[in-house]
Amino acid sequence: MSLPETPGQLRPRPHRAARQRMTARERREQLLDVGRVLFAERGFEATSVEEIAARADVSKPVVYEHFGGKEGMYAVIVDREVQRLTSVLGEALSRPQHPKVTLEQTALALLDYIEAHTDGFRILVRDSPVAQATGTFSSLIGDVATQVEHLLARQFERRRLDPSTAPMYAQMLVGMIALTGQWWLEARSPDKRVVAAHLVNLAWNGLAELQDSPELRTR
């Protein structure tokens, strides 16, 4: 039988488990993960340092200590995503193979990235005052178009077409893939392989030679 509490008697506080202390590197990565999610959800302008700190369960000075503010954090996140996407697209473009297969694998590489790194892609396609000159999705796509330009020029020469038009066609081709990727970011249907197959169908066969049920050669 428990004794009644007397006035002023304090109940013992429940024991709280000690919070595991992170190293500086672990804390930095945790903050970047939190920031990536918030920037993807709310955008740069609508995300505050207070919100980042609260979501990470730290004080505001910790965020400033690691990044100097949300601008510094955003710049790091954008830079990482640009490098990641540049890597996967560059790998697809650099393989020596039939140009149609190169087109297939490049389209799939972008859709794979969107599927695996949705928050990162959502951040890249947003406009932000932090990364106007470099590090934007448009500047990245421009770099990819430059690589595609050289591939197209070689194909044009083989087909006795004017290679000087290759830069224009590279912009058209890469722009089509990029905009389709932005659409699929929200739609997520049909399956990415179906989307890639239809992209290649239009890009490779053209409207005059569209196939009813295109399939990828890539396995």
mmCIF file of N, CA, C and O in Angstrom, residues 40-122:
data_model
loop_
_atom_site.group_PDB
_atom_site.id
_atom_site.type_symbol
_atom_site.label_atom_id
_atom_site.label_comp_id
_atom_site.label_asym_id
_atom_site.label_seq_id
_atom_site.Cartn_x
_atom_site.Cartn_y
_atom_site.Cartn_z
ATOM 1 N N ALA A 40 13.819 20.720 -49.573
ATOM 2 C CA ALA A 40 13.005 20.051 -50.578
ATOM 3 C C ALA A 40 11.520 20.266 -50.312
ATOM 4 O O ALA A 40 10.729 20.465 -51.230
ATOM 5 N N GLU A 41 11.131 20.235 -49.035
ATOM 6 C CA GLU A 41 9.722 20.392 -48.661
ATOM 7 C C GLU A 41 9.243 21.828 -48.813
ATOM 8 O O GLU A 41 8.156 22.080 -49.339
ATOM 9 N N ARG A 42 10.068 22.779 -48.352
ATOM 10 C CA ARG A 42 9.594 24.151 -48.191
ATOM 11 C C ARG A 42 10.264 25.160 -49.113
ATOM 12 O O ARG A 42 9.767 26.280 -49.266
ATOM 13 N N GLY A 43 11.393 24.795 -49.684
ATOM 14 C CA GLY A 43 12.132 25.762 -50.480
ATOM 15 C C GLY A 43 13.113 26.546 -49.631
ATOM 16 O O GLY A 43 13.032 26.543 -48.394
ATOM 17 N N PHE A 44 14.021 27.243 -50.283
ATOM 18 C CA PHE A 44 15.073 27.963 -49.566
ATOM 19 C C PHE A 44 14.520 29.099 -48.720
ATOM 20 O O PHE A 44 14.832 29.231 -47.537
ATOM 21 N N GLU A 45 13.684 29.942 -49.315
ATOM 22 C CA GLU A 45 13.196 31.132 -48.616
ATOM 23 C C GLU A 45 12.350 30.774 -47.408
ATOM 24 O O GLU A 45 12.403 31.452 -46.375
ATOM 25 N N ALA A 46 11.542 29.729 -47.519
ATOM 26 C CA ALA A 46 10.604 29.395 -46.445
ATOM 27 C C ALA A 46 11.240 28.589 -45.322
ATOM 28 O O ALA A 46 10.610 28.352 -44.290
ATOM 29 N N THR A 47 12.475 28.168 -45.500
ATOM 30 C CA THR A 47 13.169 27.391 -44.466
ATOM 31 C C THR A 47 14.029 28.321 -43.614
ATOM 32 O O THR A 47 14.775 29.135 -44.139
ATOM 33 N N SER A 48 13.929 28.193 -42.307
ATOM 34 C CA SER A 48 14.687 29.051 -41.397
ATOM 35 C C SER A 48 15.724 28.237 -40.622
ATOM 36 O O SER A 48 15.604 27.012 -40.496
ATOM 37 N N VAL A 49 16.710 28.943 -40.093
ATOM 38 C CA VAL A 49 17.715 28.291 -39.251
ATOM 39 C C VAL A 49 17.049 27.718 -38.004
ATOM 40 O O VAL A 49 17.413 26.635 -37.528
ATOM 41 N N GLU A 50 16.055 28.435 -37.472
ATOM 42 C CA GLU A 50 15.340 27.939 -36.293
ATOM 43 C C GLU A 50 14.692 26.589 -36.564
ATOM 44 O O GLU A 50 14.734 25.681 -35.730
ATOM 45 N N GLU A 51 14.095 26.469 -37.761
ATOM 46 C CA GLU A 51 13.420 25.224 -38.106
ATOM 47 C C GLU A 51 14.427 24.093 -38.283
ATOM 48 O O GLU A 51 14.191 22.963 -37.867
ATOM 49 N N ILE A 52 15.560 24.392 -38.913
ATOM 50 C CA ILE A 52 16.605 23.379 -39.088
ATOM 51 C C ILE A 52 17.106 22.899 -37.730
ATOM 52 O O ILE A 52 17.242 21.708 -37.481
ATOM 53 N N ALA A 53 17.373 23.854 -36.845
ATOM 54 C CA ALA A 53 17.880 23.510 -35.516
ATOM 55 C C ALA A 53 16.870 22.681 -34.736
ATOM 56 O O ALA A 53 17.228 21.698 -34.077
ATOM 57 N N ALA A 54 15.597 23.077 -34.809
ATOM 58 C CA ALA A 54 14.564 22.354 -34.069
ATOM 59 C C ALA A 54 14.419 20.931 -34.581
ATOM 60 O O ALA A 54 14.295 19.983 -33.798
ATOM 61 N N ARG A 55 14.433 20.766 -35.913
ATOM 62 C CA ARG A 55 14.282 19.427 -36.495
ATOM 63 C C ARG A 55 15.477 18.536 -36.138
ATOM 64 O O ARG A 55 15.334 17.329 -35.963
ATOM 65 N N ALA A 56 16.668 19.155 -36.028
ATOM 66 C CA ALA A 56 17.876 18.388 -35.686
ATOM 67 C C ALA A 56 18.072 18.248 -34.186
ATOM 68 O O ALA A 56 19.005 17.576 -33.741
ATOM 69 N N ASP A 57 17.211 18.928 -33.398
ATOM 70 C CA ASP A 57 17.288 18.895 -31.935
ATOM 71 C C ASP A 57 18.613 19.460 -31.433
ATOM 72 O O ASP A 57 19.281 18.889 -30.574
ATOM 73 N N VAL A 58 18.998 20.615 -32.016
ATOM 74 C CA VAL A 58 20.197 21.322 -31.578
ATOM 75 C C VAL A 58 19.838 22.797 -31.430
ATOM 76 O O VAL A 58 18.737 23.224 -31.783
ATOM 77 N N SER A 59 20.760 23.569 -30.927
ATOM 78 C CA SER A 59 20.539 25.006 -30.814
ATOM 79 C C SER A 59 20.962 25.696 -32.110
ATOM 80 O O SER A 59 21.744 25.155 -32.899
ATOM 81 N N LYS A 60 20.446 26.904 -32.338
ATOM 82 C CA LYS A 60 20.802 27.657 -33.544
ATOM 83 C C LYS A 60 22.303 27.873 -33.686
ATOM 84 O O LYS A 60 22.842 27.767 -34.799
ATOM 85 N N PRO A 61 23.040 28.184 -32.594
ATOM 86 C CA PRO A 61 24.483 28.388 -32.745
ATOM 87 C C PRO A 61 25.215 27.182 -33.346
ATOM 88 O O PRO A 61 26.250 27.354 -34.003
ATOM 89 N N VAL A 62 24.685 25.974 -33.136
ATOM 90 C CA VAL A 62 25.331 24.793 -33.716
ATOM 91 C C VAL A 62 25.261 24.851 -35.238
ATOM 92 O O VAL A 62 26.230 24.531 -35.940
ATOM 93 N N VAL A 63 24.124 25.272 -35.767
ATOM 94 C CA VAL A 63 23.975 25.393 -37.226
ATOM 95 C C VAL A 63 24.926 26.450 -37.766
ATOM 96 O O VAL A 63 25.618 26.238 -38.768
ATOM 97 N N TYR A 64 24.990 27.596 -37.079
ATOM 98 C CA TYR A 64 25.892 28.663 -37.525
ATOM 99 C C TYR A 64 27.354 28.232 -37.422
ATOM 100 O O TYR A 64 28.185 28.613 -38.266
ATOM 101 N N GLU A 65 27.669 27.447 -36.408
ATOM 102 C CA GLU A 65 29.046 26.991 -36.229
ATOM 103 C C GLU A 65 29.506 26.138 -37.408
ATOM 104 O O GLU A 65 30.646 26.260 -37.860
ATOM 105 N N HIS A 66 28.620 25.307 -37.922
ATOM 106 C CA HIS A 66 28.998 24.399 -39.006
ATOM 107 C C HIS A 66 28.904 25.034 -40.392
ATOM 108 O O HIS A 66 29.702 24.716 -41.279
ATOM 109 N N PHE A 67 27.934 25.936 -40.591
ATOM 110 C CA PHE A 67 27.687 26.424 -41.945
ATOM 111 C C PHE A 67 27.620 27.941 -42.075
ATOM 112 O O PHE A 67 27.542 28.453 -43.191
ATOM 113 N N GLY A 68 27.623 28.644 -40.959
ATOM 114 C CA GLY A 68 27.536 30.101 -41.026
ATOM 115 C C GLY A 68 26.141 30.610 -41.323
ATOM 116 O O GLY A 68 25.928 31.806 -41.471
ATOM 117 N N GLY A 69 25.172 29.727 -41.453
ATOM 118 C CA GLY A 69 23.799 30.110 -41.774
ATOM 119 C C GLY A 69 23.202 29.159 -42.783
ATOM 120 O O GLY A 69 23.865 28.236 -43.273
ATOM 121 N N LYS A 70 21.940 29.394 -43.135
ATOM 122 C CA LYS A 70 21.283 28.467 -44.055
ATOM 123 C C LYS A 70 21.839 28.578 -45.469
ATOM 124 O O LYS A 70 21.796 27.609 -46.234
ATOM 125 N N GLU A 71 22.392 29.749 -45.825
ATOM 126 C CA GLU A 71 22.987 29.901 -47.150
ATOM 127 C C GLU A 71 24.162 28.946 -47.342
ATOM 128 O O GLU A 71 24.298 28.314 -48.392
ATOM 129 N N GLY A 72 25.008 28.871 -46.312
ATOM 130 C CA GLY A 72 26.157 27.978 -46.405
ATOM 131 C C GLY A 72 25.738 26.523 -46.485
ATOM 132 O O GLY A 72 26.309 25.736 -47.246
ATOM 133 N N MET A 73 24.734 26.156 -45.697
ATOM 134 C CA MET A 73 24.227 24.780 -45.733
ATOM 135 C C MET A 73 23.638 24.462 -47.107
ATOM 136 O O MET A 73 23.887 23.399 -47.682
ATOM 137 N N TYR A 74 22.843 25.382 -47.628
ATOM 138 C CA TYR A 74 22.206 25.165 -48.924
ATOM 139 C C TYR A 74 23.251 24.983 -50.026
ATOM 140 O O TYR A 74 23.112 24.111 -50.890
ATOM 141 N N ALA A 75 24.296 25.796 -49.984
ATOM 142 C CA ALA A 75 25.338 25.711 -51.003
ATOM 143 C C ALA A 75 26.027 24.349 -50.985
ATOM 144 O O ALA A 75 26.320 23.766 -52.031
ATOM 145 N N VAL A 76 26.284 23.821 -49.792
ATOM 146 C CA VAL A 76 26.915 22.501 -49.666
ATOM 147 C C VAL A 76 25.994 21.423 -50.228
ATOM 148 O O VAL A 76 26.425 20.537 -50.968
ATOM 149 N N ILE A 77 24.714 21.500 -49.906
ATOM 150 C CA ILE A 77 23.754 20.505 -50.372
ATOM 151 C C ILE A 77 23.641 20.532 -51.890
ATOM 152 O O ILE A 77 23.674 19.489 -52.553
ATOM 153 N N VAL A 78 23.521 21.717 -52.462
ATOM 154 C CA VAL A 78 23.416 21.840 -53.916
ATOM 155 C C VAL A 78 24.673 21.305 -54.596
ATOM 156 O O VAL A 78 24.601 20.577 -55.589
ATOM 157 N N ASP A 79 25.837 21.654 -54.051
ATOM 158 C CA ASP A 79 27.090 21.195 -54.640
ATOM 159 C C ASP A 79 27.172 19.674 -54.643
ATOM 160 O O ASP A 79 27.594 19.064 -55.628
ATOM 161 N N ARG A 80 26.762 19.049 -53.566
ATOM 162 C CA ARG A 80 26.799 17.588 -53.481
ATOM 163 C C ARG A 80 25.856 16.955 -54.492
ATOM 164 O O ARG A 80 26.204 15.955 -55.148
ATOM 165 N N GLU A 81 24.673 17.518 -54.627
ATOM 166 C CA GLU A 81 23.703 16.942 -55.558
ATOM 167 C C GLU A 81 24.157 17.124 -57.003
ATOM 168 O O GLU A 81 23.974 16.231 -57.832
ATOM 169 N N VAL A 82 24.734 18.265 -57.307
ATOM 170 C CA VAL A 82 25.259 18.497 -58.661
ATOM 171 C C VAL A 82 26.350 17.482 -58.974
ATOM 172 O O VAL A 82 26.385 16.903 -60.067
ATOM 173 N N GLN A 83 27.249 17.271 -58.039
ATOM 174 C CA GLN A 83 28.321 16.302 -58.261
ATOM 175 C C GLN A 83 27.767 14.891 -58.453
ATOM 176 O O GLN A 83 28.228 14.143 -59.317
ATOM 177 N N ARG A 84 26.767 14.534 -57.650
ATOM 178 C CA ARG A 84 26.177 13.192 -57.757
ATOM 179 C C ARG A 84 25.506 12.991 -59.117
ATOM 180 O O ARG A 84 25.711 11.984 -59.788
ATOM 181 N N LEU A 85 24.712 13.966 -59.537
ATOM 182 C CA LEU A 85 24.008 13.843 -60.807
ATOM 183 C C LEU A 85 24.972 13.928 -61.988
ATOM 184 O O LEU A 85 24.825 13.198 -62.976
ATOM 185 N N THR A 86 25.966 14.804 -61.888
ATOM 186 C CA THR A 86 26.977 14.892 -62.945
ATOM 187 C C THR A 86 27.698 13.562 -63.118
ATOM 188 O O THR A 86 27.981 13.126 -64.234
ATOM 189 N N SER A 87 27.974 12.905 -62.006
ATOM 190 C CA SER A 87 28.679 11.625 -62.044
ATOM 191 C C SER A 87 27.868 10.553 -62.768
ATOM 192 O O SER A 87 28.385 9.849 -63.644
ATOM 193 N N VAL A 88 26.582 10.426 -62.430
ATOM 194 C CA VAL A 88 25.788 9.362 -63.035
ATOM 195 C C VAL A 88 25.514 9.638 -64.511
ATOM 196 O O VAL A 88 25.536 8.712 -65.345
ATOM 197 N N LEU A 89 25.294 10.903 -64.859
ATOM 198 C CA LEU A 89 25.064 11.229 -66.263
ATOM 199 C C LEU A 89 26.351 11.100 -67.080
ATOM 200 O O LEU A 89 26.341 10.610 -68.209
ATOM 201 N N GLY A 90 27.463 11.540 -66.474
ATOM 202 C CA GLY A 90 28.744 11.440 -67.168
ATOM 203 C C GLY A 90 29.136 10.002 -67.437
ATOM 204 O O GLY A 90 29.683 9.676 -68.501
ATOM 205 N N GLU A 91 28.842 9.123 -66.490
ATOM 206 C CA GLU A 91 29.160 7.710 -66.675
ATOM 207 C C GLU A 91 28.354 7.123 -67.830
ATOM 208 O O GLU A 91 28.881 6.367 -68.653
ATOM 209 N N ALA A 92 27.080 7.473 -67.912
ATOM 210 C CA ALA A 92 26.236 6.958 -68.989
ATOM 211 C C ALA A 92 26.702 7.463 -70.352
ATOM 212 O O ALA A 92 26.657 6.734 -71.347
ATOM 213 N N LEU A 93 27.156 8.708 -70.396
ATOM 214 C CA LEU A 93 27.573 9.299 -71.667
ATOM 215 C C LEU A 93 28.951 8.835 -72.122
ATOM 216 O O LEU A 93 29.264 8.889 -73.314
ATOM 217 N N SER A 94 29.776 8.387 -71.191
ATOM 218 C CA SER A 94 31.171 8.072 -71.523
ATOM 219 C C SER A 94 31.375 6.644 -72.010
ATOM 220 O O SER A 94 32.447 6.316 -72.503
ATOM 221 N N ARG A 95 30.381 5.779 -71.883
ATOM 222 C CA ARG A 95 30.559 4.393 -72.300
ATOM 223 C C ARG A 95 30.555 4.294 -73.824
ATOM 224 O O ARG A 95 29.665 4.817 -74.477
ATOM 225 N N PRO A 96 31.546 3.579 -74.381
ATOM 226 C CA PRO A 96 31.576 3.387 -75.842
ATOM 227 C C PRO A 96 30.517 2.365 -76.267
ATOM 228 O O PRO A 96 30.641 1.180 -75.984
ATOM 229 N N GLN A 97 29.458 2.812 -76.901
ATOM 230 C CA GLN A 97 28.374 1.933 -77.290
ATOM 231 C C GLN A 97 27.555 2.593 -78.389
ATOM 232 O O GLN A 97 27.820 3.728 -78.788
ATOM 233 N N HIS A 98 26.562 1.899 -78.875
ATOM 234 C CA HIS A 98 25.694 2.449 -79.907
ATOM 235 C C HIS A 98 25.023 3.716 -79.373
ATOM 236 O O HIS A 98 24.590 3.754 -78.212
ATOM 237 N N PRO A 99 24.905 4.763 -80.190
ATOM 238 C CA PRO A 99 24.334 6.028 -79.698
ATOM 239 C C PRO A 99 22.912 5.888 -79.160
ATOM 240 O O PRO A 99 22.520 6.608 -78.247
ATOM 241 N N LYS A 100 22.127 4.960 -79.698
ATOM 242 C CA LYS A 100 20.778 4.767 -79.175
ATOM 243 C C LYS A 100 20.831 4.217 -77.752
ATOM 244 O O LYS A 100 20.044 4.622 -76.888
ATOM 245 N N VAL A 101 21.765 3.313 -77.495
ATOM 246 C CA VAL A 101 21.934 2.766 -76.150
ATOM 247 C C VAL A 101 22.428 3.855 -75.203
ATOM 248 O O VAL A 101 22.008 3.927 -74.041
ATOM 249 N N THR A 102 23.316 4.722 -75.683
ATOM 250 C CA THR A 102 23.776 5.851 -74.877
ATOM 251 C C THR A 102 22.604 6.736 -74.472
ATOM 252 O O THR A 102 22.491 7.173 -73.316
ATOM 253 N N LEU A 103 21.717 6.987 -75.412
ATOM 254 C CA LEU A 103 20.530 7.793 -75.139
ATOM 255 C C LEU A 103 19.650 7.108 -74.090
ATOM 256 O O LEU A 103 19.158 7.748 -73.156
ATOM 257 N N GLU A 104 19.449 5.808 -74.246
ATOM 258 C CA GLU A 104 18.639 5.055 -73.287
ATOM 259 C C GLU A 104 19.230 5.142 -71.885
ATOM 260 O O GLU A 104 18.520 5.413 -70.909
ATOM 261 N N GLN A 105 20.535 4.904 -71.787
ATOM 262 C CA GLN A 105 21.164 4.853 -70.477
ATOM 263 C C GLN A 105 21.230 6.234 -69.828
ATOM 264 O O GLN A 105 21.167 6.345 -68.604
ATOM 265 N N THR A 106 21.353 7.276 -70.630
ATOM 266 C CA THR A 106 21.350 8.627 -70.071
ATOM 267 C C THR A 106 19.984 8.985 -69.514
ATOM 268 O O THR A 106 19.866 9.545 -68.413
ATOM 269 N N ALA A 107 18.936 8.647 -70.263
ATOM 270 C CA ALA A 107 17.575 8.898 -69.776
ATOM 271 C C ALA A 107 17.303 8.099 -68.506
ATOM 272 O O ALA A 107 16.751 8.620 -67.525
ATOM 273 N N LEU A 108 17.713 6.841 -68.488
ATOM 274 C CA LEU A 108 17.521 6.005 -67.307
ATOM 275 C C LEU A 108 18.331 6.512 -66.124
ATOM 276 O O LEU A 108 17.872 6.457 -64.978
ATOM 277 N N ALA A 109 19.546 7.001 -66.388
ATOM 278 C CA ALA A 109 20.396 7.507 -65.304
ATOM 279 C C ALA A 109 19.720 8.679 -64.598
ATOM 280 O O ALA A 109 19.743 8.781 -63.368
ATOM 281 N N LEU A 110 19.113 9.581 -65.372
ATOM 282 C CA LEU A 110 18.420 10.715 -64.762
ATOM 283 C C LEU A 110 17.220 10.242 -63.948
ATOM 284 O O LEU A 110 17.016 10.681 -62.802
ATOM 285 N N LEU A 111 16.436 9.325 -64.501
ATOM 286 C CA LEU A 111 15.258 8.832 -63.785
ATOM 287 C C LEU A 111 15.657 8.030 -62.555
ATOM 288 O O LEU A 111 14.982 8.085 -61.519
ATOM 289 N N ASP A 112 16.743 7.276 -62.645
ATOM 290 C CA ASP A 112 17.266 6.553 -61.471
ATOM 291 C C ASP A 112 17.636 7.525 -60.361
ATOM 292 O O ASP A 112 17.345 7.296 -59.176
ATOM 293 N N TYR A 113 18.318 8.606 -60.744
ATOM 294 C CA TYR A 113 18.717 9.618 -59.759
ATOM 295 C C TYR A 113 17.481 10.235 -59.099
ATOM 296 O O TYR A 113 17.436 10.409 -57.873
ATOM 297 N N ILE A 114 16.475 10.572 -59.895
ATOM 298 C CA ILE A 114 15.257 11.179 -59.347
ATOM 299 C C ILE A 114 14.590 10.226 -58.366
ATOM 300 O O ILE A 114 14.108 10.638 -57.298
ATOM 301 N N GLU A 115 14.572 8.938 -58.700
ATOM 302 C CA GLU A 115 13.941 7.948 -57.838
ATOM 303 C C GLU A 115 14.711 7.764 -56.532
ATOM 304 O O GLU A 115 14.113 7.665 -55.455
ATOM 305 N N ALA A 116 16.040 7.726 -56.623
ATOM 306 C CA ALA A 116 16.859 7.460 -55.437
ATOM 307 C C ALA A 116 17.123 8.714 -54.610
ATOM 308 O O ALA A 116 17.341 8.621 -53.400
ATOM 309 N N HIS A 117 17.125 9.873 -55.241
ATOM 310 C CA HIS A 117 17.475 11.117 -54.544
ATOM 311 C C HIS A 117 16.425 12.193 -54.845
ATOM 312 O O HIS A 117 16.749 13.267 -55.352
ATOM 313 N N THR A 118 15.195 11.877 -54.502
ATOM 314 C CA THR A 118 14.086 12.773 -54.827
ATOM 315 C C THR A 118 14.268 14.154 -54.209
ATOM 316 O O THR A 118 14.069 15.180 -54.873
ATOM 317 N N ASP A 119 14.648 14.206 -52.935
ATOM 318 C CA ASP A 119 14.831 15.504 -52.273
ATOM 319 C C ASP A 119 15.919 16.315 -52.959
ATOM 320 O O ASP A 119 15.772 17.526 -53.154
ATOM 321 N N GLY A 120 17.015 15.651 -53.317
ATOM 322 C CA GLY A 120 18.102 16.348 -53.978
ATOM 323 C C GLY A 120 17.679 16.933 -55.309
ATOM 324 O O GLY A 120 17.991 18.091 -55.631
ATOM 325 N N PHE A 121 16.960 16.166 -56.106
ATOM 326 C CA PHE A 121 16.512 16.663 -57.413
ATOM 327 C C PHE A 121 15.509 17.791 -57.250
ATOM 328 O O PHE A 121 15.537 18.781 -57.984
ATOM 329 N N ARG A 122 14.627 17.662 -56.253
ATOM 330 C CA ARG A 122 13.636 18.709 -56.020
ATOM 331 C C ARG A 122 14.333 20.037 -55.685
ATOM 332 O O ARG A 122 13.886 21.107 -56.087
#
